[in-house]
mmCIF file of C-alpha atoms in Angstrom:
data_model
loop_
_atom_site.group_PDB
_atom_site.id
_atom_site.type_symbol
_atom_site.label_atom_id
_atom_site.label_comp_id
_atom_site.label_asym_id
_atom_site.label_seq_id
_atom_site.Cartn_x
_atom_site.Cartn_y
_atom_site.Cartn_z
ATOM 1 C CA LEU A 1 22.670 -19.329 35.554
ATOM 2 C CA ALA A 2 20.690 -16.082 35.478
ATOM 3 C CA CYS A 3 17.404 -15.335 33.766
ATOM 4 C CA THR A 4 16.372 -11.727 33.089
ATOM 5 C CA PRO A 5 15.453 -9.361 30.232
ATOM 6 C CA SER A 6 18.116 -6.908 31.414
ATOM 7 C CA TYR A 7 21.483 -7.769 32.952
ATOM 8 C CA GLU A 8 21.125 -5.041 35.604
ATOM 9 C CA SER A 9 18.328 -6.926 37.334
ATOM 10 C CA ALA A 10 19.848 -10.400 36.933
ATOM 11 C CA ALA A 11 19.504 -12.812 39.806
ATOM 12 C CA PRO A 12 20.623 -16.415 39.883
ATOM 13 C CA VAL A 13 18.068 -19.097 39.189
ATOM 14 C CA SER A 14 17.756 -21.215 42.283
ATOM 15 C CA GLY A 15 15.564 -23.974 43.606
ATOM 16 C CA MET A 16 14.809 -27.514 42.610
ATOM 17 C CA ALA A 17 13.241 -28.784 39.423
ATOM 18 C CA ASP A 18 11.384 -31.970 38.605
ATOM 19 C CA PHE A 19 10.882 -33.573 35.237
ATOM 20 C CA ALA A 20 8.059 -31.900 33.372
ATOM 21 C CA GLU A 21 5.000 -34.044 32.902
ATOM 22 C CA THR A 22 3.482 -31.783 30.252
ATOM 23 C CA THR A 23 2.949 -32.662 26.623
ATOM 24 C CA PHE A 24 2.994 -29.768 24.188
ATOM 25 C CA GLU A 25 1.112 -29.814 20.898
ATOM 26 C CA PHE A 26 1.246 -27.409 18.004
ATOM 27 C CA GLU A 27 -0.971 -26.900 14.987
ATOM 28 C CA ASN A 28 -0.599 -24.336 12.219
ATOM 29 C CA SER A 29 -2.982 -23.714 9.349
ATOM 30 C CA VAL A 30 -3.144 -21.044 6.682
ATOM 31 C CA THR A 31 -6.415 -19.926 5.108
ATOM 32 C CA ARG A 32 -6.693 -17.354 2.353
ATOM 33 C CA ILE A 33 -9.262 -14.708 3.235
ATOM 34 C CA PHE A 34 -9.127 -13.177 -0.232
ATOM 35 C CA GLU A 35 -7.346 -14.685 -3.175
ATOM 36 C CA SER A 36 -6.129 -12.176 -5.747
ATOM 37 C CA PRO A 37 -5.524 -13.390 -9.287
ATOM 38 C CA ARG A 38 -1.912 -14.322 -9.854
ATOM 39 C CA VAL A 39 0.271 -16.057 -12.429
ATOM 40 C CA THR A 40 -0.582 -19.503 -11.112
ATOM 41 C CA LYS A 41 -4.305 -18.719 -10.854
ATOM 42 C CA PRO A 42 -5.161 -15.968 -13.353
ATOM 43 C CA TYR A 43 -8.458 -14.189 -13.983
ATOM 44 C CA THR A 44 -11.351 -16.251 -15.288
ATOM 45 C CA GLU A 45 -12.917 -15.394 -18.638
ATOM 46 C CA ASP A 46 -15.899 -13.816 -16.812
ATOM 47 C CA GLN A 47 -13.550 -11.663 -14.707
ATOM 48 C CA TRP A 48 -11.706 -10.481 -17.831
ATOM 49 C CA ASN A 49 -15.017 -9.584 -19.472
ATOM 50 C CA ALA A 50 -16.098 -7.624 -16.381
ATOM 51 C CA ILE A 51 -12.787 -5.716 -16.394
ATOM 52 C CA TYR A 52 -13.133 -5.032 -20.114
ATOM 53 C CA GLU A 53 -16.703 -3.710 -19.707
ATOM 54 C CA LEU A 54 -15.681 -1.582 -16.728
ATOM 55 C CA GLY A 55 -13.055 0.081 -18.911
ATOM 56 C CA PHE A 56 -15.788 1.317 -21.277
ATOM 57 C CA LYS A 57 -17.801 2.725 -18.334
ATOM 58 C CA VAL A 58 -14.745 4.541 -16.993
ATOM 59 C CA GLU A 59 -13.945 5.917 -20.451
ATOM 60 C CA GLU A 60 -17.526 7.153 -20.834
ATOM 61 C CA GLU A 61 -17.364 9.022 -17.508
ATOM 62 C CA LEU A 62 -14.002 10.535 -18.388
ATOM 63 C CA GLN A 63 -15.383 11.785 -21.714
ATOM 64 C CA GLU A 64 -18.563 13.160 -20.109
ATOM 65 C CA ASN A 65 -16.542 15.117 -17.552
ATOM 66 C CA ASP A 66 -13.912 16.274 -20.073
ATOM 67 C CA VAL A 67 -11.116 14.580 -18.141
ATOM 68 C CA ARG A 68 -7.942 14.317 -20.186
ATOM 69 C CA LEU A 69 -5.244 11.895 -19.172
ATOM 70 C CA THR A 70 -1.623 12.201 -20.155
ATOM 71 C CA MET A 71 1.173 9.700 -19.933
ATOM 72 C CA GLY A 72 4.792 10.458 -19.253
ATOM 73 C CA GLY A 73 6.433 13.244 -17.261
ATOM 74 C CA GLU A 74 4.134 15.587 -15.419
ATOM 75 C CA PRO A 75 4.081 19.262 -16.343
ATOM 76 C CA THR A 76 6.443 21.051 -13.977
ATOM 77 C CA PHE A 77 6.434 24.715 -13.071
ATOM 78 C CA VAL A 78 8.879 26.422 -10.720
ATOM 79 C CA SER A 79 8.741 30.094 -9.903
ATOM 80 C CA ILE A 80 11.628 32.044 -11.396
ATOM 81 C CA ASP A 81 11.393 34.582 -8.566
ATOM 82 C CA ASP A 82 11.197 32.195 -5.595
ATOM 83 C CA MET A 83 12.825 28.830 -6.321
ATOM 84 C CA GLU A 84 13.759 28.049 -2.695
ATOM 85 C CA SER A 85 10.513 28.376 -0.720
ATOM 86 C CA GLU A 86 8.645 25.275 0.457
ATOM 87 C CA GLU A 87 5.686 25.811 -1.858
ATOM 88 C CA TRP A 88 7.985 25.259 -4.849
ATOM 89 C CA ASN A 89 9.963 22.395 -3.345
ATOM 90 C CA THR A 90 8.156 20.272 -0.756
ATOM 91 C CA ALA A 91 4.763 21.792 0.075
ATOM 92 C CA ALA A 92 1.788 20.900 -2.068
ATOM 93 C CA ASP A 93 0.358 24.391 -2.042
ATOM 94 C CA GLY A 94 1.232 27.916 -1.071
ATOM 95 C CA GLU A 95 0.043 31.505 -1.064
ATOM 96 C CA HIS A 96 1.885 32.530 -4.249
ATOM 97 C CA LYS A 97 0.998 29.403 -6.227
ATOM 98 C CA ARG A 98 -2.666 30.375 -6.132
ATOM 99 C CA GLU A 99 -1.834 33.824 -7.527
ATOM 100 C CA LEU A 100 -0.139 32.290 -10.552
#
């Protein structure tokens, strides 16, 4: 019998052994630190009302700052002169994008 994490350094286990006089115990507990609403425990009526009211506050700020939201595919623009450079494929920004 050999005991090692790597076979290259394996050495036989030798010596004598006695019966172990140790008692092992194990305990496992699970405690939720934060409990998100879920299907089996949905939002309370007060939580729904808070979410609903927050929506009006967000809408008011969007209107005040002239933020316009769209839904669906994003507008896409690709340079007709330079379709292969990183700024039109993988990079978020580039020298020529700012010119356009």
